[in-house]
PDB file of C-alpha atoms in Angstrom:
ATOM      1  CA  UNK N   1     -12.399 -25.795 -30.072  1.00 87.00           C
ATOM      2  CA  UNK N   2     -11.826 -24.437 -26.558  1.00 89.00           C
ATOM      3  CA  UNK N   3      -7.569 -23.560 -25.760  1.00 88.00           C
ATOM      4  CA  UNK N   4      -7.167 -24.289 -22.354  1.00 87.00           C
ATOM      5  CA  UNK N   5      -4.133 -25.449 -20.320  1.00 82.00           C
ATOM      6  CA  UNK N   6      -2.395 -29.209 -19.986  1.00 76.00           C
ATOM      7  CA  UNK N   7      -2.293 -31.401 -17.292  1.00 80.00           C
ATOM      8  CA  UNK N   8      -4.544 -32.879 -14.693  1.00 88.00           C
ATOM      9  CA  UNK N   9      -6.643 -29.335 -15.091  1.00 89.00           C
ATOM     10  CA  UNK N  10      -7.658 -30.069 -18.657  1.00 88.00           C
ATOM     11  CA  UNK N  11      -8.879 -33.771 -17.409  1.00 89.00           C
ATOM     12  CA  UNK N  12     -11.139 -32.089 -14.745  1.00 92.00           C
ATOM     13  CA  UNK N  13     -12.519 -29.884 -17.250  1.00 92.00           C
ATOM     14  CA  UNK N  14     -12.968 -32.752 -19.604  1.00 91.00           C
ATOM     15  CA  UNK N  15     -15.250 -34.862 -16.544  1.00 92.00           C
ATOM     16  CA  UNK N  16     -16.743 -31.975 -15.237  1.00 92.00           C
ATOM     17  CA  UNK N  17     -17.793 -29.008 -17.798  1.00 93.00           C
ATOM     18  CA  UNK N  18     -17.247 -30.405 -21.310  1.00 92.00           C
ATOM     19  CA  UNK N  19     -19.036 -34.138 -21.112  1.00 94.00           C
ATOM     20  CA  UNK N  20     -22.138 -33.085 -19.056  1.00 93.00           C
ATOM     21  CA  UNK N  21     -22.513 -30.276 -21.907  1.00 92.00           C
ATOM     22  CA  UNK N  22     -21.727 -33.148 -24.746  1.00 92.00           C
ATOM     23  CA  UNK N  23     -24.201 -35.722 -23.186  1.00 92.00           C
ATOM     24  CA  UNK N  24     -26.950 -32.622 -23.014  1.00 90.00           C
ATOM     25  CA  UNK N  25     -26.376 -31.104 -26.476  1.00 89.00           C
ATOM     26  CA  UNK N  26     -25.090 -33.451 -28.229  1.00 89.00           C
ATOM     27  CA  UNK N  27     -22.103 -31.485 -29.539  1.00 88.00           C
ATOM     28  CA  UNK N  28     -18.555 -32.526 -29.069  1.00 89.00           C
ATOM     29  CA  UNK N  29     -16.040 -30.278 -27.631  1.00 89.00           C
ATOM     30  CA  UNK N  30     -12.360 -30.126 -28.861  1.00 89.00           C
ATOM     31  CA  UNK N  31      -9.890 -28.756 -27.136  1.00 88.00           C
ATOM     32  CA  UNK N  32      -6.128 -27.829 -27.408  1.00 86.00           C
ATOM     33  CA  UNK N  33      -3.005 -26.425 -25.421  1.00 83.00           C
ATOM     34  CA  UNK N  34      -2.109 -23.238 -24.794  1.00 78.00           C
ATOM     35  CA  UNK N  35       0.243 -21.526 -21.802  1.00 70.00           C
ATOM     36  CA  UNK N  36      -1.154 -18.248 -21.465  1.00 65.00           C
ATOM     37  CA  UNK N  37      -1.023 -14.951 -23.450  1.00 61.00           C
ATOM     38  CA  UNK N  38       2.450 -15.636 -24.956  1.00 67.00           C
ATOM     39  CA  UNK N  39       3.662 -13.398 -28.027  1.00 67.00           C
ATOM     40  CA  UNK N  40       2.923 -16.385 -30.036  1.00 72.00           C
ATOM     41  CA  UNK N  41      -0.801 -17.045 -28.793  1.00 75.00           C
ATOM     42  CA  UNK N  42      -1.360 -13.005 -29.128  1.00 74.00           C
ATOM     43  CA  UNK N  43      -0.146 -12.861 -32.555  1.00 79.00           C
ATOM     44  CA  UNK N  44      -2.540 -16.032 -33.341  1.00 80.00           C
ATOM     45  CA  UNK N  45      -5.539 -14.101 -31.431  1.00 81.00           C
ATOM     46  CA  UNK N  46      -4.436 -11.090 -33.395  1.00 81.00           C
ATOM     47  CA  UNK N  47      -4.331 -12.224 -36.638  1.00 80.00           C
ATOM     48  CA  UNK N  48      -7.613 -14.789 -36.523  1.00 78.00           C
ATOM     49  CA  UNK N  49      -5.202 -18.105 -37.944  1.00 80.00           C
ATOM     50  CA  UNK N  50      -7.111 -20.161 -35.199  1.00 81.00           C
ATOM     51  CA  UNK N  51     -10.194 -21.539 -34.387  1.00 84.00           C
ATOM     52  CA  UNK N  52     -10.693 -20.854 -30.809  1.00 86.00           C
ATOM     53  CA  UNK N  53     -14.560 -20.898 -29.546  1.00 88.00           C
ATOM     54  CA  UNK N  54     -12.945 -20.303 -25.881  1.00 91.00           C
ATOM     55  CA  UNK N  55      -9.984 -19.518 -24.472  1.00 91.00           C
ATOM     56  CA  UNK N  56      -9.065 -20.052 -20.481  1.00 92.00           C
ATOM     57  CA  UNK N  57      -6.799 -16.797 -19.204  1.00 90.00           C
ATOM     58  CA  UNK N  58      -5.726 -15.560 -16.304  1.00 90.00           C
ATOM     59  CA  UNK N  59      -8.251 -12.654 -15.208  1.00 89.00           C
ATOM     60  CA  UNK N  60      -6.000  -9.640 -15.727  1.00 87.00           C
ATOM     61  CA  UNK N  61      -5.013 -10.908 -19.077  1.00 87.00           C
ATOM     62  CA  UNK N  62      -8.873 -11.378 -20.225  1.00 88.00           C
ATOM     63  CA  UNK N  63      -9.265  -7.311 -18.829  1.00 85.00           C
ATOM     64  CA  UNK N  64      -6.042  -6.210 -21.282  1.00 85.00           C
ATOM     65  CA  UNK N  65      -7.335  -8.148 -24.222  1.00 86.00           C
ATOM     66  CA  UNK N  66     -10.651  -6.361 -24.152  1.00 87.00           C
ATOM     67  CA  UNK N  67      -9.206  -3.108 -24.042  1.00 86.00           C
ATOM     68  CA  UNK N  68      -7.146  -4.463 -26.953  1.00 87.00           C
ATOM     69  CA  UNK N  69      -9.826  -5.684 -29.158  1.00 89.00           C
ATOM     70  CA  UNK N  70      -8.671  -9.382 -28.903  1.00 89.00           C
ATOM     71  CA  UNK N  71     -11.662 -10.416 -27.003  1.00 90.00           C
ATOM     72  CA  UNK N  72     -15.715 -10.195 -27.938  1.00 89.00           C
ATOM     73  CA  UNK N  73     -17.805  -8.881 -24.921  1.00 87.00           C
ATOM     74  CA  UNK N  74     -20.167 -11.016 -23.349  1.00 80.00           C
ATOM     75  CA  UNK N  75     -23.855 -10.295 -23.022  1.00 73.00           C
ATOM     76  CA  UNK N  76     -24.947  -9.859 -19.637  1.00 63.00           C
ATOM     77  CA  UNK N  77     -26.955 -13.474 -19.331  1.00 57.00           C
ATOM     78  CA  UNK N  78     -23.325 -15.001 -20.140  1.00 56.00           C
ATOM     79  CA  UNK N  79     -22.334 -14.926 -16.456  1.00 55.00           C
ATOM     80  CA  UNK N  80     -24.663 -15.861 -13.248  1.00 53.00           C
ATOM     81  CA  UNK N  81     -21.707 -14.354 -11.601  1.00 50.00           C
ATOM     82  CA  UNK N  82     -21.565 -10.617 -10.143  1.00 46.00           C
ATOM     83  CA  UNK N  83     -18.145 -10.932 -10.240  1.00 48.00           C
ATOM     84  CA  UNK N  84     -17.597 -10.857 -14.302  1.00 47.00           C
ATOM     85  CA  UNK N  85     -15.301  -8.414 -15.849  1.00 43.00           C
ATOM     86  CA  UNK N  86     -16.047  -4.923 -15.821  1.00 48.00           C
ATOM     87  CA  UNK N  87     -15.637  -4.670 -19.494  1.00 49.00           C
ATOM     88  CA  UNK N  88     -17.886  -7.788 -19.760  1.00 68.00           C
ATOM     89  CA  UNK N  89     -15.055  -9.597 -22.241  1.00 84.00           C
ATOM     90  CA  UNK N  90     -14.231 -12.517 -19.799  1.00 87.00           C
ATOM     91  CA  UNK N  91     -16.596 -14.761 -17.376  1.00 89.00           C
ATOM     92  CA  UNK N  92     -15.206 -16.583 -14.365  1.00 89.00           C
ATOM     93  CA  UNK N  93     -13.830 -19.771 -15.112  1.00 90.00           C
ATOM     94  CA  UNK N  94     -12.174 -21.372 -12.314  1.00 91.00           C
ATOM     95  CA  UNK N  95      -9.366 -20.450  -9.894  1.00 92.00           C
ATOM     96  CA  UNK N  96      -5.884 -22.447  -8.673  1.00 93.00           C
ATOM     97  CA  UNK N  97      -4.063 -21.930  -5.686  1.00 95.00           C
ATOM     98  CA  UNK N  98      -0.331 -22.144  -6.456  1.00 96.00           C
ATOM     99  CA  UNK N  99       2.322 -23.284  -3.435  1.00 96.00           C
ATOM    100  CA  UNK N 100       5.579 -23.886  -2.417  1.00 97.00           C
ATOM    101  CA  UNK N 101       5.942 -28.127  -3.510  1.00 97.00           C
ATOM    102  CA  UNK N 102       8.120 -30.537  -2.990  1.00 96.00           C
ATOM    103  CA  UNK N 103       9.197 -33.980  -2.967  1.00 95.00           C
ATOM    104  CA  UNK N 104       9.007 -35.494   0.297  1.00 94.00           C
ATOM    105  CA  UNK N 105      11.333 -38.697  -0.504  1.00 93.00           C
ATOM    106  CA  UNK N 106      13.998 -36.106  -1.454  1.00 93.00           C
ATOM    107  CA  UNK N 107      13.459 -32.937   1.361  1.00 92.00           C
ATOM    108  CA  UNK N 108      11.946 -34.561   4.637  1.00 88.00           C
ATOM    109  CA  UNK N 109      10.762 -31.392   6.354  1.00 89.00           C
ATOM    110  CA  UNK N 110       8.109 -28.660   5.840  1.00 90.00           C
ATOM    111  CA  UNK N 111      10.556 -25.791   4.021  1.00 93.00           C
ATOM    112  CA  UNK N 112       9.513 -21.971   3.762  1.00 92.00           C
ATOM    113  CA  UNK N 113      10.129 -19.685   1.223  1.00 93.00           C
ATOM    114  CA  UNK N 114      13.143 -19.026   3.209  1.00 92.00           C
ATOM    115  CA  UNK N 115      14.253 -22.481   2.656  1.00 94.00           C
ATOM    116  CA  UNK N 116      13.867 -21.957  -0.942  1.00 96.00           C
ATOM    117  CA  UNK N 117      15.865 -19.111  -1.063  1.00 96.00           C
ATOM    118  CA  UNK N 118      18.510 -20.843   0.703  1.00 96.00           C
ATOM    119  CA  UNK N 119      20.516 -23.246  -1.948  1.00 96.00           C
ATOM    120  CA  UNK N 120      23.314 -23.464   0.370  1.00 95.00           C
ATOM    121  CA  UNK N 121      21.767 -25.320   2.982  1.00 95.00           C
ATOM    122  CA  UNK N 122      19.298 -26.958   0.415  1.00 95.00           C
ATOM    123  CA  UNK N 123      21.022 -27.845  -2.691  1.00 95.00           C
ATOM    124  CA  UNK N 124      19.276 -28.265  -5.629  1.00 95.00           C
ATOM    125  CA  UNK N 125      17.181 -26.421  -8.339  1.00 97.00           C
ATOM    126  CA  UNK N 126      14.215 -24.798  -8.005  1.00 97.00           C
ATOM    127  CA  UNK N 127      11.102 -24.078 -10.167  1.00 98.00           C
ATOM    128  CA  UNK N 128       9.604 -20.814 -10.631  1.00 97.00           C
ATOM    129  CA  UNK N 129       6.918 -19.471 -13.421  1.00 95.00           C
ATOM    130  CA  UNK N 130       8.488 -18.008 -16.798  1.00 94.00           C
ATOM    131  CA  UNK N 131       6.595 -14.740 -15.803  1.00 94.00           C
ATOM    132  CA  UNK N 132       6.345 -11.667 -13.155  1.00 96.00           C
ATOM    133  CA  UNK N 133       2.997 -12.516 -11.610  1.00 96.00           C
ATOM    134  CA  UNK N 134       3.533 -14.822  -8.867  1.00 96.00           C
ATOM    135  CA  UNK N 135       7.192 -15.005  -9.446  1.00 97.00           C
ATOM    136  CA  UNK N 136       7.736 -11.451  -8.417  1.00 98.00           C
ATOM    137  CA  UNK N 137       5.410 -11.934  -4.983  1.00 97.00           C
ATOM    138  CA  UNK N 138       6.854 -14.739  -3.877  1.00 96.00           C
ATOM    139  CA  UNK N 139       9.953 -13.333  -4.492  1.00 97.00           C
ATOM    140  CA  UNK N 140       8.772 -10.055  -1.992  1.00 96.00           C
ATOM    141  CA  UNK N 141       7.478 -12.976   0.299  1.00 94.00           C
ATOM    142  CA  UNK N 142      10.943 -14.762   0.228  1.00 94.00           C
ATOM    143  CA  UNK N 143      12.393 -11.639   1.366  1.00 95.00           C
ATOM    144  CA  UNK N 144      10.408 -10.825   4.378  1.00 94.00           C
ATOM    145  CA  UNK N 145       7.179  -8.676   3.327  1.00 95.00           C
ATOM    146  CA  UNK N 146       3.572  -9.206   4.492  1.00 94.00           C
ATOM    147  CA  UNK N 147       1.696 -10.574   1.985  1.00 91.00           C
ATOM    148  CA  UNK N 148      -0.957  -7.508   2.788  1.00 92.00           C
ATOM    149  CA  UNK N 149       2.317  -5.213   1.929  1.00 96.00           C
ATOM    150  CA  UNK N 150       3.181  -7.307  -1.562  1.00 97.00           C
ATOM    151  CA  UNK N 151       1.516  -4.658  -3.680  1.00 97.00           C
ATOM    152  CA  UNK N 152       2.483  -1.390  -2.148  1.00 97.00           C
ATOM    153  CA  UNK N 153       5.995  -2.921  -2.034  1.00 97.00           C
ATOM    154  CA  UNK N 154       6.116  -4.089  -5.549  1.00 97.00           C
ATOM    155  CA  UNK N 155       4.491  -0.791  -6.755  1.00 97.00           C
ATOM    156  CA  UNK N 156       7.324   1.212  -6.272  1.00 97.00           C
ATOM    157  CA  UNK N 157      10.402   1.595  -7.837  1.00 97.00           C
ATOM    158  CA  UNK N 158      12.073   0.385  -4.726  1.00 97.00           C
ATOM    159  CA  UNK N 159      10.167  -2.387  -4.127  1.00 97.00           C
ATOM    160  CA  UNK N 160      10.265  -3.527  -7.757  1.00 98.00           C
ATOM    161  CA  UNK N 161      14.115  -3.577  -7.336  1.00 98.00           C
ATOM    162  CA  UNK N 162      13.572  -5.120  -4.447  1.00 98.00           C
ATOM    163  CA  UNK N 163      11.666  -8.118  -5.902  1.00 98.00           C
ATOM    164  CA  UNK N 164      14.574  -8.411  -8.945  1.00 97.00           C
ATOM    165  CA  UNK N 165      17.514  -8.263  -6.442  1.00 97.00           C
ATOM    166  CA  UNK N 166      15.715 -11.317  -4.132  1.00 97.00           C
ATOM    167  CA  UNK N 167      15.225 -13.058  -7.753  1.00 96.00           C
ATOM    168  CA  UNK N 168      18.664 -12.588  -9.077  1.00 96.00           C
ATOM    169  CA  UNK N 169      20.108 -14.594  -5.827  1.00 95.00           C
ATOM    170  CA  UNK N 170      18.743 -17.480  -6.849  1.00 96.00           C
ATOM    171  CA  UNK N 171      18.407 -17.172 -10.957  1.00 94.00           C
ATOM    172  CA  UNK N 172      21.708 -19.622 -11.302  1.00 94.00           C
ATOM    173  CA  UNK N 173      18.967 -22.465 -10.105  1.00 97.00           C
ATOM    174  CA  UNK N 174      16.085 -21.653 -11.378  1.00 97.00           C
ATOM    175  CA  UNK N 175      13.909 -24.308 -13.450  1.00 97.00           C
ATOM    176  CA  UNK N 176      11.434 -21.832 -15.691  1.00 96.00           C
ATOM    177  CA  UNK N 177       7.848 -23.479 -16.338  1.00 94.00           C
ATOM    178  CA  UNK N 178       4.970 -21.858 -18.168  1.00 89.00           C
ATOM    179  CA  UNK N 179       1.964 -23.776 -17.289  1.00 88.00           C
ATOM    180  CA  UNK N 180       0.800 -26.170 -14.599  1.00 89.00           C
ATOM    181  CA  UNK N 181       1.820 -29.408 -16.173  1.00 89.00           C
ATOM    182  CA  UNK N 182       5.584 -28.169 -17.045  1.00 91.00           C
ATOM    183  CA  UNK N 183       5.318 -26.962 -13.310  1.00 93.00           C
ATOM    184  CA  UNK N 184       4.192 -30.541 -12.052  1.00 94.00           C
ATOM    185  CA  UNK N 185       6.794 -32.427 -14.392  1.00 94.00           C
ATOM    186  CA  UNK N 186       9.549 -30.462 -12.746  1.00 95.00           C
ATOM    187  CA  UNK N 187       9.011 -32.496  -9.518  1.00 95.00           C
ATOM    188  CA  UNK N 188       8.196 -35.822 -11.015  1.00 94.00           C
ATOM    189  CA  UNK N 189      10.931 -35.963 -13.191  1.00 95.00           C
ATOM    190  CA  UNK N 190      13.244 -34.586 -10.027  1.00 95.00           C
ATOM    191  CA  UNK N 191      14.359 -31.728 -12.194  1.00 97.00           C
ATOM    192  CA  UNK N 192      14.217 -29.495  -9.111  1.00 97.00           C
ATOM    193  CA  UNK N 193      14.224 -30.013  -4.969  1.00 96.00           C
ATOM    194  CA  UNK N 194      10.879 -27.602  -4.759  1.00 97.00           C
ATOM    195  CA  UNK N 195       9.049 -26.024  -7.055  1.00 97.00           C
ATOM    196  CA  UNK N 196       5.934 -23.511  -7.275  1.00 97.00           C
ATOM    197  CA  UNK N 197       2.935 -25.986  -8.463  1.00 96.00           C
ATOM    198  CA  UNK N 198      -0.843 -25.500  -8.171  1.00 94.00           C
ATOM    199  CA  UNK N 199      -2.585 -27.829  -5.067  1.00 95.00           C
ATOM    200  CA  UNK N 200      -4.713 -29.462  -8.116  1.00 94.00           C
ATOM    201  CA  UNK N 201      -1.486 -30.470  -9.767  1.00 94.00           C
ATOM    202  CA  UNK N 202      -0.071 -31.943  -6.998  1.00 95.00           C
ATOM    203  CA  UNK N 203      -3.564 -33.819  -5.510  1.00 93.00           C
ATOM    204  CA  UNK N 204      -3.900 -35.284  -9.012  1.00 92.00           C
ATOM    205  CA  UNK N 205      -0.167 -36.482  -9.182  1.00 93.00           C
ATOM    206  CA  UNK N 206      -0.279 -37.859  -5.492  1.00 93.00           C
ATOM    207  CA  UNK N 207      -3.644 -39.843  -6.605  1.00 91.00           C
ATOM    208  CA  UNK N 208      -1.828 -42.038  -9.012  1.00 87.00           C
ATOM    209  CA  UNK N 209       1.026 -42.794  -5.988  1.00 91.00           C
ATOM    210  CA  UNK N 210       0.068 -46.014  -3.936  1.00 93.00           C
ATOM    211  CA  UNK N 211       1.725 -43.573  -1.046  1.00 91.00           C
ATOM    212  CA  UNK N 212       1.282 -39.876  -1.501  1.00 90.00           C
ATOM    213  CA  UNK N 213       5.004 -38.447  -2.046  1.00 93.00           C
ATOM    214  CA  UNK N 214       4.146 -34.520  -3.265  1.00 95.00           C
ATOM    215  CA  UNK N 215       3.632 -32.226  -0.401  1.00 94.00           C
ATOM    216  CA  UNK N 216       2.554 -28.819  -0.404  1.00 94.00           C
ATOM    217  CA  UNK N 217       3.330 -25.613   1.436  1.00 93.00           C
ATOM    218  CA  UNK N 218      -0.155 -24.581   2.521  1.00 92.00           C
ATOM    219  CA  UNK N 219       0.267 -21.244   3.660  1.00 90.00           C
ATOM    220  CA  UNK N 220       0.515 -18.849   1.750  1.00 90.00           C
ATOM    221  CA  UNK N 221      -1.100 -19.853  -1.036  1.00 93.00           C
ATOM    222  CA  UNK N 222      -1.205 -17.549  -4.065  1.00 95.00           C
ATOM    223  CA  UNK N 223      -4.694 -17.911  -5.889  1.00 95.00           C
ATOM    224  CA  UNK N 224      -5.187 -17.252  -9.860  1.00 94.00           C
ATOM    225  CA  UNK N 225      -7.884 -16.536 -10.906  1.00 92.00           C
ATOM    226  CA  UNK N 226      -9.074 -17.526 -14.707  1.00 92.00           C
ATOM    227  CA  UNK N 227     -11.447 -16.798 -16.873  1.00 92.00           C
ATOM    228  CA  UNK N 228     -13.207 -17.399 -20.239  1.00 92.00           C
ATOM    229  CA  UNK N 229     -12.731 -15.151 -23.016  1.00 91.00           C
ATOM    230  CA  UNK N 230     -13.974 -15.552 -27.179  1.00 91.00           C
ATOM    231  CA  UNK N 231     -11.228 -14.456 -29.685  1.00 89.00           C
ATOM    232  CA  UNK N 232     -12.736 -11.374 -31.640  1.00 88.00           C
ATOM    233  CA  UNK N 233     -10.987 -12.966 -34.090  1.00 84.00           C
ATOM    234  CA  UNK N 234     -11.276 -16.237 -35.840  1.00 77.00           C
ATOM    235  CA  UNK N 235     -13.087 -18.559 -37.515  1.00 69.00           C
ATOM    236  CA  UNK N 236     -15.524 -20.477 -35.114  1.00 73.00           C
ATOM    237  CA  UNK N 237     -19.560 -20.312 -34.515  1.00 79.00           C
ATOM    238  CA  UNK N 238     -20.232 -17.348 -32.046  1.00 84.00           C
ATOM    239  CA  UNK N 239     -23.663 -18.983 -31.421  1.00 85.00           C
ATOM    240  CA  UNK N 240     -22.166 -22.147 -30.213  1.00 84.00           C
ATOM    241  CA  UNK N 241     -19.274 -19.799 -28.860  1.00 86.00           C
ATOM    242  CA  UNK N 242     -21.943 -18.306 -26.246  1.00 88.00           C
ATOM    243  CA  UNK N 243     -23.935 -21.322 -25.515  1.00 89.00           C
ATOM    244  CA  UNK N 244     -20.934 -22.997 -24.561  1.00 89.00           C
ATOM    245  CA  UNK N 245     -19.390 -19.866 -22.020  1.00 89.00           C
ATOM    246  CA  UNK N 246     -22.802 -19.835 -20.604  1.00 89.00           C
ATOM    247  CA  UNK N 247     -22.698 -23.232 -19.636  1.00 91.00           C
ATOM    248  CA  UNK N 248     -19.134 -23.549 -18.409  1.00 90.00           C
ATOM    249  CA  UNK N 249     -19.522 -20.475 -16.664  1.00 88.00           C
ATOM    250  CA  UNK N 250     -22.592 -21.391 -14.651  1.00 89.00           C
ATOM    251  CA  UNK N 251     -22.759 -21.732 -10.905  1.00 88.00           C
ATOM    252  CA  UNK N 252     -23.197 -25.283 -10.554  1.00 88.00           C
ATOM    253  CA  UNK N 253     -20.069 -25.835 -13.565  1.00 89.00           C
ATOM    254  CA  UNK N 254     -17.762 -23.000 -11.204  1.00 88.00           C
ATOM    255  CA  UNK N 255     -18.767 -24.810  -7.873  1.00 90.00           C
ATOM    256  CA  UNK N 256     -17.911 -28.446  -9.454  1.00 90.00           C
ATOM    257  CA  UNK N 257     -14.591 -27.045 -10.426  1.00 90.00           C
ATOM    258  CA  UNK N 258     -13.400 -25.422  -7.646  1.00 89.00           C
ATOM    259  CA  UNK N 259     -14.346 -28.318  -5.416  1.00 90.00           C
ATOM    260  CA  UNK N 260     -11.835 -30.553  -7.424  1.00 90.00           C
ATOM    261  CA  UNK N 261      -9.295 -27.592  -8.117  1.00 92.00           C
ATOM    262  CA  UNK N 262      -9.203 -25.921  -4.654  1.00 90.00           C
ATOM    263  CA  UNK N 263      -7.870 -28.942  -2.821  1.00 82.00           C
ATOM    264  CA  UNK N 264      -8.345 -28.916   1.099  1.00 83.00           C
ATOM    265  CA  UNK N 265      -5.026 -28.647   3.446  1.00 85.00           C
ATOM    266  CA  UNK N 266      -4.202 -32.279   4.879  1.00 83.00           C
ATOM    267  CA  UNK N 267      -4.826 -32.632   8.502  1.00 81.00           C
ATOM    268  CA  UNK N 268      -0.949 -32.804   8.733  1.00 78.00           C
ATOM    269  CA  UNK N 269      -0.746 -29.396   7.687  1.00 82.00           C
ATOM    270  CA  UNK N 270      -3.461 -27.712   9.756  1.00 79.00           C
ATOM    271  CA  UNK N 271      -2.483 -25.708  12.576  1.00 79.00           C
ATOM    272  CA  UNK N 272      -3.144 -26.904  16.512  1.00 74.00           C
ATOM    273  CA  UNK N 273      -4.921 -23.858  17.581  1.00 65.00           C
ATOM    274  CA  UNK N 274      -7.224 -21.935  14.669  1.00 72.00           C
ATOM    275  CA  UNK N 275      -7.847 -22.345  11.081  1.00 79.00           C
ATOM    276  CA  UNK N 276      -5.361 -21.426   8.042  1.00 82.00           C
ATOM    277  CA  UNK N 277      -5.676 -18.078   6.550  1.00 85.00           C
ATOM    278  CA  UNK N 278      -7.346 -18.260   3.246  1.00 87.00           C
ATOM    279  CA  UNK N 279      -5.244 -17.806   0.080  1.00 92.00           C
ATOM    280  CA  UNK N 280      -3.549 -15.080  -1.142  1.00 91.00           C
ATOM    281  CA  UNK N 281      -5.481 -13.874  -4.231  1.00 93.00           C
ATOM    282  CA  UNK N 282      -3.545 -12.267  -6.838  1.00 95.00           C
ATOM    283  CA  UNK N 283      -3.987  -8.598  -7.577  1.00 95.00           C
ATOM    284  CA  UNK N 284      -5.836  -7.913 -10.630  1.00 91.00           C
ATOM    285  CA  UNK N 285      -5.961  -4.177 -10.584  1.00 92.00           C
ATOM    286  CA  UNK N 286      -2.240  -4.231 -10.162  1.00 96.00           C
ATOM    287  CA  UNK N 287      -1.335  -6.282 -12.816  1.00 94.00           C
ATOM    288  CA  UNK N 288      -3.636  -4.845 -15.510  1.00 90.00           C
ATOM    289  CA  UNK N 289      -2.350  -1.638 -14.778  1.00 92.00           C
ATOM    290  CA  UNK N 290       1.368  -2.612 -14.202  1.00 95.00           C
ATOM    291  CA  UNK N 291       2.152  -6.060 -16.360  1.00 92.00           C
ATOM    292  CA  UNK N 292       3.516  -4.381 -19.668  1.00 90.00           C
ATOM    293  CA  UNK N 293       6.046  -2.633 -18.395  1.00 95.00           C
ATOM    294  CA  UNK N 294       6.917  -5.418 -15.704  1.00 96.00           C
ATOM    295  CA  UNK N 295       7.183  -7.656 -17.843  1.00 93.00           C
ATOM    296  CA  UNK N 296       9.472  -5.844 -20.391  1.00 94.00           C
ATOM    297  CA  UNK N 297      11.884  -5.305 -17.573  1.00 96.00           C
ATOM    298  CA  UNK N 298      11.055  -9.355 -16.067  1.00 96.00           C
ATOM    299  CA  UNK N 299      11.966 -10.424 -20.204  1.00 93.00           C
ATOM    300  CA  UNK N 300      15.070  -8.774 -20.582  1.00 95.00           C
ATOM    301  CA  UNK N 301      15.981  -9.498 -17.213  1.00 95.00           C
ATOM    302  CA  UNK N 302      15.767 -13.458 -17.940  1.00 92.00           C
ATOM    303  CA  UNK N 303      17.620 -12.859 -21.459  1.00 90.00           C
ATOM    304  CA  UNK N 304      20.193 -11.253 -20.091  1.00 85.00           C
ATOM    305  CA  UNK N 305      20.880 -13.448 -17.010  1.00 63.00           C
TER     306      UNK N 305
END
């Protein structure tokens, strides 16, 4: 059973990691939802009431579970990747670039995250992740920093109030999501004017459009990356457990990926003179070392708002 996220992602996994490994081993793969390292999916990891073979987190999250225990290490012929956890717990997986979206038969023009911000010109909701990472940059990016200054901003205590301050302007329209799909269903179902939604999402929602309607904002882009992780805990055949990380975290498996997930910008969208900076890859270091008490402060600040 491998827990990985809804939406157009889990189909791409489906076509290009888990049938390839069926056809060639003859073993089906199950899989089942999850949004991230919630309370509820920690206590399940915790306490072993699951039957998880592989689980698909966020980077940072797969470093803090290892420290934690929640996680079994990977031997080093897991990975063909230099870039593997330190702590050898998680294996790269895949990565999404998430971007300012919106529907273009409701907002004509290309907004900013100024434009966002700004529900008096733009009326309307808007949809932002259930959780400090990438909320909290984009918030720092709303409000006029560098994306090379995000970090040292948002590392102090100044900057952290900062972020909060920029976020509590616009809380009284804020749509939360907490995964990709919820994220992509906020725009299709017009629950908000512009949202934050991966590229993927929105490539795989325009597909099924006889005219493409979903438009990105392609720079910045704010790129997660994921990885794969085996519960310490649980009942499920570590053999099979390995076999199957090895094989979805081979080259060839992360290259097919990434060529569906990491959607190109439209010619529409590229600039007249030069290329587009690449994405904006999400601090890892940071967040292992800062998302506990971040996200204390982030929770109660959404209860008591």
């Amino acid at each position: 059973m491998v827990a990985t996220q809804a939406g157009s992602l889990n189909s791409t996994l489906n076509d290009v990691v888990w049938k390839p490994f069926s056809q060639l081993t003859h073993q089906k793969v199950r899989t089942t939802r999850w949004s991230d390292l919630t309370d509820a999916n920690y206590s399940l990891l915790r306490s072993g009431k699951q039957n998880w073979s592989l689980v698909l987190i966020e980077d940072d999250d797969a470093e803090t579970g290892c420290t934690e225990g929640l996680f079994l290490p990977f031997p080093a012929t897991a990975s063909e990747s230099s870039n593997a956890d330190p702590a050898r717990c998680g294996v790269p997986a895949l990565s999404l670039d998430y971007a300012l979206s919106w529907d273009s038969s409701r907002f004509g023009n290309t907004p900013t995250w100024r434009d966002f911000w700004d529900v008096a010109r733009h009326p309307g909701k808007r949809g932002l992740r259930a959780d400090p990472r990438i909320t909290l940059e984009i918030a720092l990016l709303a409000d006029g920093v560098p994306r090379d200054a995000i970090y040292n901003v948002l590392g102090s205590p100044t900057g952290l109030d900062r972020a909060f301050r920029r976020l509590a302007q616009l809380r009284p329209y804020i749509v939360w999501w907490t995964s990709p799909a919820e994220a992509m269903h906020i725009l299709t179902k017009g629950a908000a004017l512009m949202s934050v939604t991966p590229t993927s999402e929105i490539a795989a929602a325009n597909a099924g459009l006889p005219t493409p309607r979903f438009r990105n904002l392609w720079f910045p882009l704010l790129r997660v990356n994921y990885d794969w992780v085996i519960p310490a805990n649980g009942s499920r055949d570590l053999t099979s457990a390995l076999a199957l990380a090895t094989w979805a975290a081979a080259s060839q498996q992360q290259s097919a990926l990434n060529a569906q997930l990491i959607t190109p910008a439209p010619e529409w969208a590229q600039p007249r003179v030069g290329v587009l900076p690449p994405a904006f890859p999400l601090n890892v270091d940071f967040w292992r070392r800062n998302l506990p008490a971040i996200k204390t402060r982030f929770d109660q600040w959404l209860s008591q708002h």
